[in-house]
XYZ file of C-alpha atoms in Angstrom:
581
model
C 0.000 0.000 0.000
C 1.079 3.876 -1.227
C 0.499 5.354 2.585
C -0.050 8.732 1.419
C -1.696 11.951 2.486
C -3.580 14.674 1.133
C -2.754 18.170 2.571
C -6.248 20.553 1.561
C -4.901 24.220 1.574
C -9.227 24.812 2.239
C -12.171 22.342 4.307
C -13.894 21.688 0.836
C -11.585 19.603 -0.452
C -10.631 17.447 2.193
C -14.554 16.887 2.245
C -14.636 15.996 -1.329
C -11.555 14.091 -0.857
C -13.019 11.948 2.061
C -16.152 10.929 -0.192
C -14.116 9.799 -2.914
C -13.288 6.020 -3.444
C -9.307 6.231 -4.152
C -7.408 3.676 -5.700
C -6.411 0.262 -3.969
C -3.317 0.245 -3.774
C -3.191 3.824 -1.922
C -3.817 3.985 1.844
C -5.570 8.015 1.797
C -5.314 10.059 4.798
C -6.849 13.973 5.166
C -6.017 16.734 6.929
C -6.191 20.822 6.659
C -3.459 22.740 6.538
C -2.587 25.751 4.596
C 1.210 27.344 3.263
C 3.433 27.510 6.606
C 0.697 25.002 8.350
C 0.969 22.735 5.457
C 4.820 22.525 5.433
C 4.477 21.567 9.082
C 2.343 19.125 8.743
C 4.356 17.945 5.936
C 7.608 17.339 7.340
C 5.880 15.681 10.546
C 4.320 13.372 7.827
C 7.421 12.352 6.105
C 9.108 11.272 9.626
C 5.803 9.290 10.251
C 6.771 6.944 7.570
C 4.325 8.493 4.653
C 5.204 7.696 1.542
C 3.462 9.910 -0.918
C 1.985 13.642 -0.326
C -0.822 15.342 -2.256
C -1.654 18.934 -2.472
C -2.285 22.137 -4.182
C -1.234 25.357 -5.492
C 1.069 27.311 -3.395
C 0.842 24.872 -0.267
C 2.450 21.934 -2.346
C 5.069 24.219 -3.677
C 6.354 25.065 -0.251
C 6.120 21.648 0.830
C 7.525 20.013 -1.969
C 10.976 22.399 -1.134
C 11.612 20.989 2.801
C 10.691 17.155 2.429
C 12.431 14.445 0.059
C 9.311 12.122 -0.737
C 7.478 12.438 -3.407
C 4.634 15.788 -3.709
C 1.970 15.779 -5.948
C 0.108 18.795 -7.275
C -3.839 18.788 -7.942
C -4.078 20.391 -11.000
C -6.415 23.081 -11.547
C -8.702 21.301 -14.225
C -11.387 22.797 -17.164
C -14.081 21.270 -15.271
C -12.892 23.254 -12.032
C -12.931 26.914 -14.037
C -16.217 25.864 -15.442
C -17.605 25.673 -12.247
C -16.117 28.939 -10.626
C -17.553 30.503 -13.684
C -20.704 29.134 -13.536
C -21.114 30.153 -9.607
C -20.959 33.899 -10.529
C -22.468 34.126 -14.174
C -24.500 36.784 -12.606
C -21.966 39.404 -12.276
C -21.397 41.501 -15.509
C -18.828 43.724 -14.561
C -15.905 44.053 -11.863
C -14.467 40.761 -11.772
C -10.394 39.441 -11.829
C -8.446 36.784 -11.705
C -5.248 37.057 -9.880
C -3.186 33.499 -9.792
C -0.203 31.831 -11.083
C 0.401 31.604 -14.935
C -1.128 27.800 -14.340
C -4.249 29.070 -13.831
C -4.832 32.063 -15.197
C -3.264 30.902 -18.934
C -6.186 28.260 -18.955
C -8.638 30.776 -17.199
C -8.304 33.173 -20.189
C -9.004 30.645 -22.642
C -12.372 29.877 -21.395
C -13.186 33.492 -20.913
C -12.531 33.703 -24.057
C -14.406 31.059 -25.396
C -17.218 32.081 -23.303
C -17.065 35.957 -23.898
C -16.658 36.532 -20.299
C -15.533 39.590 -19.334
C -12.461 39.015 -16.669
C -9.449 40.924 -15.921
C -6.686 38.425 -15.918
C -3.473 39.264 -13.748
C -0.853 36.314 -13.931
C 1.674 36.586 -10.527
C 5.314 34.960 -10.103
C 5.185 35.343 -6.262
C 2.105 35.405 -2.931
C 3.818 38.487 -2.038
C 2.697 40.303 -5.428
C -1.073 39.840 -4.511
C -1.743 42.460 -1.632
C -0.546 44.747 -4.479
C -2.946 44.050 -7.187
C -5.256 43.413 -5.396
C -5.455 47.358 -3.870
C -4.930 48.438 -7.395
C -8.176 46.371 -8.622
C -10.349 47.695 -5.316
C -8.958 51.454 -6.429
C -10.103 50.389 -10.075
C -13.494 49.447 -9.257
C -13.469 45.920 -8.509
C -15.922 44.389 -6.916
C -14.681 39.927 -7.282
C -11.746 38.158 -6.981
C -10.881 35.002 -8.173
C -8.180 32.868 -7.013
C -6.230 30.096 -5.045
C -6.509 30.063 -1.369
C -3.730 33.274 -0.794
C -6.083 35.447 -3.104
C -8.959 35.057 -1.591
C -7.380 35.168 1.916
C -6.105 38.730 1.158
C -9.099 40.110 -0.950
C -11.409 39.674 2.096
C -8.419 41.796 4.227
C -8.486 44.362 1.259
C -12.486 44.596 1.238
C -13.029 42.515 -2.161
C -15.414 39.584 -2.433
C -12.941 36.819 -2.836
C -14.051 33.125 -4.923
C -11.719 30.409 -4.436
C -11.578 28.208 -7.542
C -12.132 24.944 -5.848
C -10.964 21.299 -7.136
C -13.386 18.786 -7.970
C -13.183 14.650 -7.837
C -12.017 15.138 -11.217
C -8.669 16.587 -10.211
C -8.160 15.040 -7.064
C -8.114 11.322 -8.831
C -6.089 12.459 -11.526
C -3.763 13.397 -8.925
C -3.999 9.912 -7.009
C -2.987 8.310 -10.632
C -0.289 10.727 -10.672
C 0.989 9.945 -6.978
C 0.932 6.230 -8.325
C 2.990 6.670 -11.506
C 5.691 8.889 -9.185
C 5.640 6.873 -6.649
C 6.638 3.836 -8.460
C 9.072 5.702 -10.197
C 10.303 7.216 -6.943
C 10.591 3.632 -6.076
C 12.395 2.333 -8.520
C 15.306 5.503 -8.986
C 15.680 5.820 -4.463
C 16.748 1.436 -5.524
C 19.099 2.517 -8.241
C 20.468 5.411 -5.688
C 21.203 2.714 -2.965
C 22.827 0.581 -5.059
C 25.001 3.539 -6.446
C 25.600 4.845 -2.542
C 26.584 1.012 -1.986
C 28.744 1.332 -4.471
C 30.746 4.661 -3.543
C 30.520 3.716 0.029
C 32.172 0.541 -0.592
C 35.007 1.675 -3.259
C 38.424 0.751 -2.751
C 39.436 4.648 -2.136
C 38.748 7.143 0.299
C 36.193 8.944 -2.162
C 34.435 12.479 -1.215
C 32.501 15.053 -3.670
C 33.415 18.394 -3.269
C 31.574 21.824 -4.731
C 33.919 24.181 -5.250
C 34.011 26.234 -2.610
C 35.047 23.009 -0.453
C 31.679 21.963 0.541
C 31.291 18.598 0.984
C 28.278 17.314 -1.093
C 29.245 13.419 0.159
C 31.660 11.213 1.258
C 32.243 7.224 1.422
C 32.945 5.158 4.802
C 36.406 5.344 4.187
C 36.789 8.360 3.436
C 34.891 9.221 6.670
C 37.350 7.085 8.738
C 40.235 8.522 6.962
C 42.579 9.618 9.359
C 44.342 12.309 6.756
C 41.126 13.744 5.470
C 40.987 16.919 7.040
C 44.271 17.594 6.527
C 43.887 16.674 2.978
C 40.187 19.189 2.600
C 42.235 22.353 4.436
C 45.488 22.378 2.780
C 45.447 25.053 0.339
C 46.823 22.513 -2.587
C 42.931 20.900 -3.096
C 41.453 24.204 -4.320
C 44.033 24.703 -6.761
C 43.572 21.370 -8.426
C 40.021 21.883 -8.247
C 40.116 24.717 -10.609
C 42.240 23.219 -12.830
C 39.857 20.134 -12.872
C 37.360 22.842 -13.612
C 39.438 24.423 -16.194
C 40.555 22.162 -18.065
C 37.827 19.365 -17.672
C 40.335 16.888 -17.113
C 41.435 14.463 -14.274
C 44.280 16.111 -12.024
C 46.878 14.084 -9.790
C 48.738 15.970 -7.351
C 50.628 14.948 -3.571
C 49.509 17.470 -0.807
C 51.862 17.522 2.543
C 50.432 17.153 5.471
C 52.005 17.367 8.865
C 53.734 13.952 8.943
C 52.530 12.527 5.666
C 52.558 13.022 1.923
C 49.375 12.272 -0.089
C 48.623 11.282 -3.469
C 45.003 11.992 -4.480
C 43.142 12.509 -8.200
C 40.795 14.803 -8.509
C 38.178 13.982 -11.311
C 35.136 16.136 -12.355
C 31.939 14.987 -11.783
C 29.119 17.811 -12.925
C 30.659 21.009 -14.858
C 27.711 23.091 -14.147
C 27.430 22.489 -10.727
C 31.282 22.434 -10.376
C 31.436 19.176 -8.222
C 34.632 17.621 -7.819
C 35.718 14.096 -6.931
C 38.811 13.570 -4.744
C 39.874 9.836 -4.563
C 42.958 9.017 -2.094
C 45.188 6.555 -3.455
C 47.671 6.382 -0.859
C 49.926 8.129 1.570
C 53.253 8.156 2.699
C 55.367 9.293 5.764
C 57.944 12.186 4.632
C 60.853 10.083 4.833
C 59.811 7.150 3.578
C 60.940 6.729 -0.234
C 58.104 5.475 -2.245
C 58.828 2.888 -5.285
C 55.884 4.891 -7.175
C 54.631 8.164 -7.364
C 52.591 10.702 -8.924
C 53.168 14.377 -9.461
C 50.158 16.129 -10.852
C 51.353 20.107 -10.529
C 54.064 19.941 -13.123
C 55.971 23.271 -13.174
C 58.495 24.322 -15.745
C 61.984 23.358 -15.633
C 64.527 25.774 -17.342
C 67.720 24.404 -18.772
C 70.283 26.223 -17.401
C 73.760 26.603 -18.780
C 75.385 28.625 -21.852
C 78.037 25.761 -22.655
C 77.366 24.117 -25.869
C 76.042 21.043 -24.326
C 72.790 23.486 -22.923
C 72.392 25.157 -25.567
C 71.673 22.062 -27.783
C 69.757 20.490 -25.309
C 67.215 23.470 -25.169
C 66.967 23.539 -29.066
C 66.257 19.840 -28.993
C 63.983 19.419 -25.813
C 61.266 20.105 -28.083
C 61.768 17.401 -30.475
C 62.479 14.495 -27.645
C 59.302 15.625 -26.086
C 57.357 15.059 -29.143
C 58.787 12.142 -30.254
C 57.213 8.478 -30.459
C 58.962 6.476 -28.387
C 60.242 6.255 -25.278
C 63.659 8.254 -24.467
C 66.264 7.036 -22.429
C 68.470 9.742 -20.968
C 71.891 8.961 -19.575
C 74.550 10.687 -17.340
C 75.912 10.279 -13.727
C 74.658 10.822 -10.594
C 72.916 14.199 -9.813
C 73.940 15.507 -13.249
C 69.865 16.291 -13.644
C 68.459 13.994 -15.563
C 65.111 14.392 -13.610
C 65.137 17.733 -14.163
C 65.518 17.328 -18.025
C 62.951 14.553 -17.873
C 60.489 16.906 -16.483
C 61.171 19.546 -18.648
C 60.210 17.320 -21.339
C 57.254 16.379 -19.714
C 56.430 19.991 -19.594
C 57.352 20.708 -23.310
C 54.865 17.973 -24.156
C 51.738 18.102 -21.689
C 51.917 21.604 -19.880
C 50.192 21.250 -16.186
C 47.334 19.036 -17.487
C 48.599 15.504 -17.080
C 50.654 13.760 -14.060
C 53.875 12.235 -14.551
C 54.083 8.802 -12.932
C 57.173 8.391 -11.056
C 58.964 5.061 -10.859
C 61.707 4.276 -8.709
C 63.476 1.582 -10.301
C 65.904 0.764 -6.983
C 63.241 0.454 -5.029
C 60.653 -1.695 -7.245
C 59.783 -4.922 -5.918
C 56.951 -7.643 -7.357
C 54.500 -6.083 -4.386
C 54.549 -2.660 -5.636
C 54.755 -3.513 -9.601
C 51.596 -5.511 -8.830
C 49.335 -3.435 -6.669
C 50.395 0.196 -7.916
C 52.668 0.386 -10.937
C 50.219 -1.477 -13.273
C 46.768 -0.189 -11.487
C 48.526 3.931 -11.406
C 49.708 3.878 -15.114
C 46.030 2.238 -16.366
C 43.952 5.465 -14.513
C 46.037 8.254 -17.253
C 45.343 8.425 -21.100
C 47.632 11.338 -20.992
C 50.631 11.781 -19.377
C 54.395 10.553 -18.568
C 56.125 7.543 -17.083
C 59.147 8.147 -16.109
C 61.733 5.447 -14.903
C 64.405 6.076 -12.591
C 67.646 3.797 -12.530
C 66.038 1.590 -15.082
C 69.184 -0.450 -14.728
C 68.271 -1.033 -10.800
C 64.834 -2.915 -11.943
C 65.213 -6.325 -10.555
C 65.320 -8.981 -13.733
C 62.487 -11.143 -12.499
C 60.260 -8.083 -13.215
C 61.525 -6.590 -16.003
C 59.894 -8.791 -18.688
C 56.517 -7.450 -17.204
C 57.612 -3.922 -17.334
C 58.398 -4.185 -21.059
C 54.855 -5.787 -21.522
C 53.200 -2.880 -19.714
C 55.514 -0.116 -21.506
C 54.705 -1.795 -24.724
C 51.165 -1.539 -24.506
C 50.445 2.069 -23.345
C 48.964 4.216 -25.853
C 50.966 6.898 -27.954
C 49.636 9.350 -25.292
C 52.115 8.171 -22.750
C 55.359 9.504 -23.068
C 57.844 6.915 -21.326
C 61.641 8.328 -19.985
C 63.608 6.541 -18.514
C 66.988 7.647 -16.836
C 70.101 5.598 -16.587
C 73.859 6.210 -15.154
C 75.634 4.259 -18.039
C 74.902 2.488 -21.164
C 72.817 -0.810 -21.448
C 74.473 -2.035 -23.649
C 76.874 -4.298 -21.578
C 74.162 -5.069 -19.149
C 72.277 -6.849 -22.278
C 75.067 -8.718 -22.980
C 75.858 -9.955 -19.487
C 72.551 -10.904 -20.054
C 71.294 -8.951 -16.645
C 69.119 -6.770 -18.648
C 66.159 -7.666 -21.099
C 66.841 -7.137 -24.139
C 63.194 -6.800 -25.372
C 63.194 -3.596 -22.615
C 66.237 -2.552 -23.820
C 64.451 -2.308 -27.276
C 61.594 -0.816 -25.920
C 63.256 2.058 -23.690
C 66.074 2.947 -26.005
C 64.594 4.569 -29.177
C 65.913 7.761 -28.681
C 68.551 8.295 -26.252
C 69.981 11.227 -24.435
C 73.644 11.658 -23.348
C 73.993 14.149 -20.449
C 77.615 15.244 -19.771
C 78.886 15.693 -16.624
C 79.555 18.840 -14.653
C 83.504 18.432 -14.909
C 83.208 18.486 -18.903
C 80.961 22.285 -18.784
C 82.024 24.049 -16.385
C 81.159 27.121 -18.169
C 77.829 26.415 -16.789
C 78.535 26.741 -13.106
C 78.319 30.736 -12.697
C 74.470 29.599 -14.233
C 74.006 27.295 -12.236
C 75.396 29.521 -8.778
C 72.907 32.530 -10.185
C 70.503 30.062 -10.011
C 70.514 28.045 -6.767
C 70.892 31.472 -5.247
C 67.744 32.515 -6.461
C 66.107 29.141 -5.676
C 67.603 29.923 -2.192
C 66.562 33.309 -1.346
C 62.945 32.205 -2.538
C 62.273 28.828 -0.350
C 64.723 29.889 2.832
C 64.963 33.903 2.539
C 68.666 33.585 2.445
C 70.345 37.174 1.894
C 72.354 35.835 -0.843
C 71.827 37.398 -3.921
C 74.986 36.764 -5.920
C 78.983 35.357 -5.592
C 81.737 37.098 -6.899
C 83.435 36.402 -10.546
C 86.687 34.925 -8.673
C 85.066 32.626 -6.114
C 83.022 31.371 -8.720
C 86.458 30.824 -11.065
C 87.455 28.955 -7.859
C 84.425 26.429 -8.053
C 85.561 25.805 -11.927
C 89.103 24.339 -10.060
C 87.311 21.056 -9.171
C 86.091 18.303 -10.521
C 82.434 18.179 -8.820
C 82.036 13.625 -8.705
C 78.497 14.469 -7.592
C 77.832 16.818 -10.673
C 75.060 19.217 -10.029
C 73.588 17.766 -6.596
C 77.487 18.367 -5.015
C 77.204 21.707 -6.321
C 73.289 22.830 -5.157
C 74.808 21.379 -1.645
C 78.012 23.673 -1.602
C 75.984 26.848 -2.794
C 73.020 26.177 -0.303
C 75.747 25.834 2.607
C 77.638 29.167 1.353
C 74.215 31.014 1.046
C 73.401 29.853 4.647
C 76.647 30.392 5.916
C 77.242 33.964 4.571
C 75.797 37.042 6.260
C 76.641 39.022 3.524
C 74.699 39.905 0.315
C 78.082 38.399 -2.008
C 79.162 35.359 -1.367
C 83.624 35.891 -1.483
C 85.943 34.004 -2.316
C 87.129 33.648 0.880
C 84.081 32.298 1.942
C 84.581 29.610 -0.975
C 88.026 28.991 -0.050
C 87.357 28.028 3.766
C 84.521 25.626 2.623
C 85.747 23.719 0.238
C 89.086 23.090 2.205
C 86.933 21.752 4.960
C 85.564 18.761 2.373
C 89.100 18.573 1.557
C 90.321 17.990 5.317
C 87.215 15.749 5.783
C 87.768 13.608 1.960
C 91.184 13.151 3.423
C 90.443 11.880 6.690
C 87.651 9.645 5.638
C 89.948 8.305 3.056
C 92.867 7.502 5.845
C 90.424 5.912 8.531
C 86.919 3.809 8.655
C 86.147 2.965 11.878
C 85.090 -0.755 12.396
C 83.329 -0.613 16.107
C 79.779 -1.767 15.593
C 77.872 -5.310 13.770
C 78.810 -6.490 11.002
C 75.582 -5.508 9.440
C 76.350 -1.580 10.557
C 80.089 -2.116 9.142
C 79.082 -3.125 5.760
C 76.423 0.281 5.975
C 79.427 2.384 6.859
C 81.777 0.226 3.692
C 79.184 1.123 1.129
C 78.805 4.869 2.079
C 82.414 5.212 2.151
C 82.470 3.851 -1.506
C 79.753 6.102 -2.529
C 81.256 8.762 -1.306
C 84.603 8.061 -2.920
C 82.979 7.740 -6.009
C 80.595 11.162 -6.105
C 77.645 9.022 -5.622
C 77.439 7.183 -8.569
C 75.855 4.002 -7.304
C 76.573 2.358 -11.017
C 80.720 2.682 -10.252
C 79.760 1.795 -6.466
C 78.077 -1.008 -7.171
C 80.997 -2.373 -9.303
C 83.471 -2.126 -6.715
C 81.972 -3.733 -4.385
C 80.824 -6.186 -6.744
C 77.364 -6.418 -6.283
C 74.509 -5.401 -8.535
C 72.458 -1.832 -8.165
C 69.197 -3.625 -6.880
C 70.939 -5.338 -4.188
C 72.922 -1.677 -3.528
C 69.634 0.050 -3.299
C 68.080 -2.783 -0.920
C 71.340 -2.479 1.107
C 71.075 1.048 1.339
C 67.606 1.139 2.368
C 68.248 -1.438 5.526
């Protein structure tokens, strides 16, 4: 049975309702209630377990605004103008209509029909009739007709007010109605649970957002999210919201919380509402290094340097970016080959798609399985970018190359690499059909030693980097301390240098950094080189001996783990897993 009730905005038509025979399958209740009174009655209805409500005119447009089951209107029918019409035939002159454009459009038809003489005045809002009404009793008015507001205020005004009153006619075709909606109701609230089941039981943390930041609604995990309102506060969700809005496109980004790092997409879900959708797909302490990530707020990434080596690589960035295969860029330890690899990605994509970071020491089976392969399938545009491809443990490497083989041309892949694959094919510790697959278009980056030209660059630019992110005073270094930096050999390439300049910067309370200041800096690594080179200390296990062993060899060799590796004669993967212990 449809439990349902009829709220009459006037006495006659709960009487006419109560000697009607209604439908079987609806359970009719009656009651009296008009506007404010109605929406009362209304919402005390819906709590009561009612399932469908019937009313009319302005009463069922107020309630149909505070409850969330179905309202149906009782039309105002022919038959029900007829009649009004009919009860004052005898007046000639003086009479209006003031109502909605729903009854007065159909009113003026029959008056027309009929030749009846009636002013017709069609309102938007109750709060217009007072008005017109005075301005028809100044006019010469005598009759009003109208809903149960009209004839409410014409008496007040001094006007003989005639409700137009709904017959049996209307109020059954309004039960059929309340049948066909409330089946239909039905049917959509059982599609809606089985969507809410759905979002409340997705694999994500999952919460739609307007635009503001209001939260329209959120899943169960996303409720018991422990990072959530970090995540909905930090000022890094409303700028990927508008670029979601923007562009129209699906945004990754990682906001920083107190303790944590956060990788979330942001997906749009209505345009003209501007909801947003903000899945969580997994978080990380600070300093814990992640085998995969994604970075979603690309920025651009200059190439600095005026050496010969820069200047061709910014007239060809353009062309690797573009390219149709993957690119494979080469060079030692913190000579930048991320930074060039971003740059790319910026050349080819802008801000608008993530780059999918890869750490290729730290991959295991685990994280191949459960993020690599399920975080490259959610982007149709974008990069992957590989780094230490040589570190990729064997065992997985035939599944990388079937992944990287498969993504669509609208995935640029880069990988980065210390030295040449070659040999590593042909030792057989490196799969050749990857090999194949990366290597299309490689990049050679030289090292720091072999362009030093570019260090005053470099200095100017690290400074400014500096006095942006720290407030450092440091604004420049003079021409002879930075002739002094050209004197040595830099093993750790750009990374030694961004280390030396950030310590100088910090160091100096001056506004130039002198050469002095270089001088007593650099002959401190000296002293320290030279006594870590005459002594390693051998208190401790055996397991924090062979820690101390491999950073001594790192260090000797400027941090290239490739050369490391080799001298201690194990491979990169198992270096990396060492490191990390």
């Amino acid at each position: 049975m449809i439990k349902t009730l009829l709220i009459a905005p006037y006495q006659g038509l709960a009487e006419t309702a109560k000697k009607m025979k209604v439908p079987d399958e609806i359970e009719l209740d009656v009651t009296v209630a008009n506007l404010e009174e109605g929406v009362r009655v209304a919402k005390l209805a819906e709590k009561q377990g009612y399932d469908l409500i019937v009313s009319r005119g302005g009463t069922a447009s107020m309630i149909q605004d505070v409850v969330s089951i179905p309202v149906v209107y009782i039309e105002i029918t022919g038959y029900d103008m007829l009649r009004v019409f009919t009860l004052i035939r005898g007046i000639k002159v003086g009479v209006a209509l003031v109502g909605y454009a729903n009854i007065s459009q159909g009113a003026a038809t029959i008056c027309s029909i009929l030749e009846f003489d009636v002013k017709m005045i069609t309102i938007q809002s109750r709060n217009e009739v007072r008005g017109h009404l005075e301005k028809l009793k100044q006019q010469g008015y005598t009759v009003v007709i109208g809903d149960v507001i009209t004839v409410q205020v014409a008496e007040q005004v001094g006007l003989r007010g005639v409700l137009i009153t709904s017959g049996k006619e209307a109020i059954s075709a309004a039960l059929e109605e309340g049948k066909r909606v409330y089946y239909f109701f039905r049917r959509v609230n059982n599609q809606f649970y089985y969507f809410q089941e759905t979002f409340n039981l997705m694999p994500f943390p999952t919460v739609l957002l307007r635009s503001d930041g209001e939260i329209m609604e959120k899943n169960l995990l996303f409720g018991q999210y422990k990072g959530s309102n970090e995540i909905l506060t930090s000022g890094t969700i409303y700028n990927i919201m508008k670029q979601v809005l923007a562009n129209e496109a699906t945004q990754w980004a990682e906001i920083e919380g107190e303790n944590c790092i956060y990788e979330i997409q942001a997906f749009l879900v209505n345009k003209s509402e501007a909801i947003i959708g903000i899945n969580i797909h997994s978080s990380f302490e600070k300093t814990e290094t992640k085998a995969v990530r994604i970075i979603g707020d690309s920025v651009y990434i200059p190439i600095i340097g005026e050496s010969d080596q820069s200047q061709s690589l910014r007239e060809n960035i353009q062309q690797y970016a573009n390219s149709d295969g993957a690119v494979c860029i080469i060079g030692e330890s913190g000579i930048g080959k991320y930074s060039v690899a971003k740059a790319m990605h910026f050349k080819r994509f802008g801000q608008d798609s993530p780059i999918i970071v890869i750490e290729g020491g730290y991959l295991t089976e685990e994280p191949f399985k459960q993020e690599v392969q399920s975080k490259i399938s959610t982007i149709k545009f974008g990069t992957v970018l590989i780094k230490d491809i040589e570190s990729v443990p064997h065992e997985i490497q035939k599944n990388l190359y079937s992944l990287l083989h498969n993504l669509p041309n609208t995935v640029k892949v880069i990988v980065l690499a210390e030295a040449s694959l070659e040999k590593l094919v042909y030792e057989r510790s490196f799969n050749k059909d990857l090999y194949n697959e990366i290597s299309k278009y490689v990049l050679h980056l030289p090292p720091l030693r072999k362009r030093k030209e570019d260090i005053r660059d470099f200095v100017d630019y690290f400074l400014a980097q500096f006095h942006e992110e720290d407030g450092n005073e440091t604004v420049g270094m003079k021409q002879d301390a930075v002739e002094y930096l050209k004197q040595f050999e830099w093993p750790g390439n750009l990374s030694q240098l961004r280390n030396v300049i950030r310590e100088l910067s910090i160091m100096n309370p001056l506004n130039y950094i002198e050469l002095s200041h270089v001088k007593e800096l650099l002959d401190k690594y000296e002293q320290m080189s030279d006594i870590d080179d005459k002594r390693l200390p051998l208190d401790g296990t055996l397991k924090e001996i062979e820690q101390k062993i491999i950073k001594q060899v790192l260090h000797e060799e400027g941090n290239n783990q490739s050369n490391a590796a080799k001298r201690l004669d194990i491979n990169r993967s198992t270096l990396w897993r060492k490191l990390k212990e």
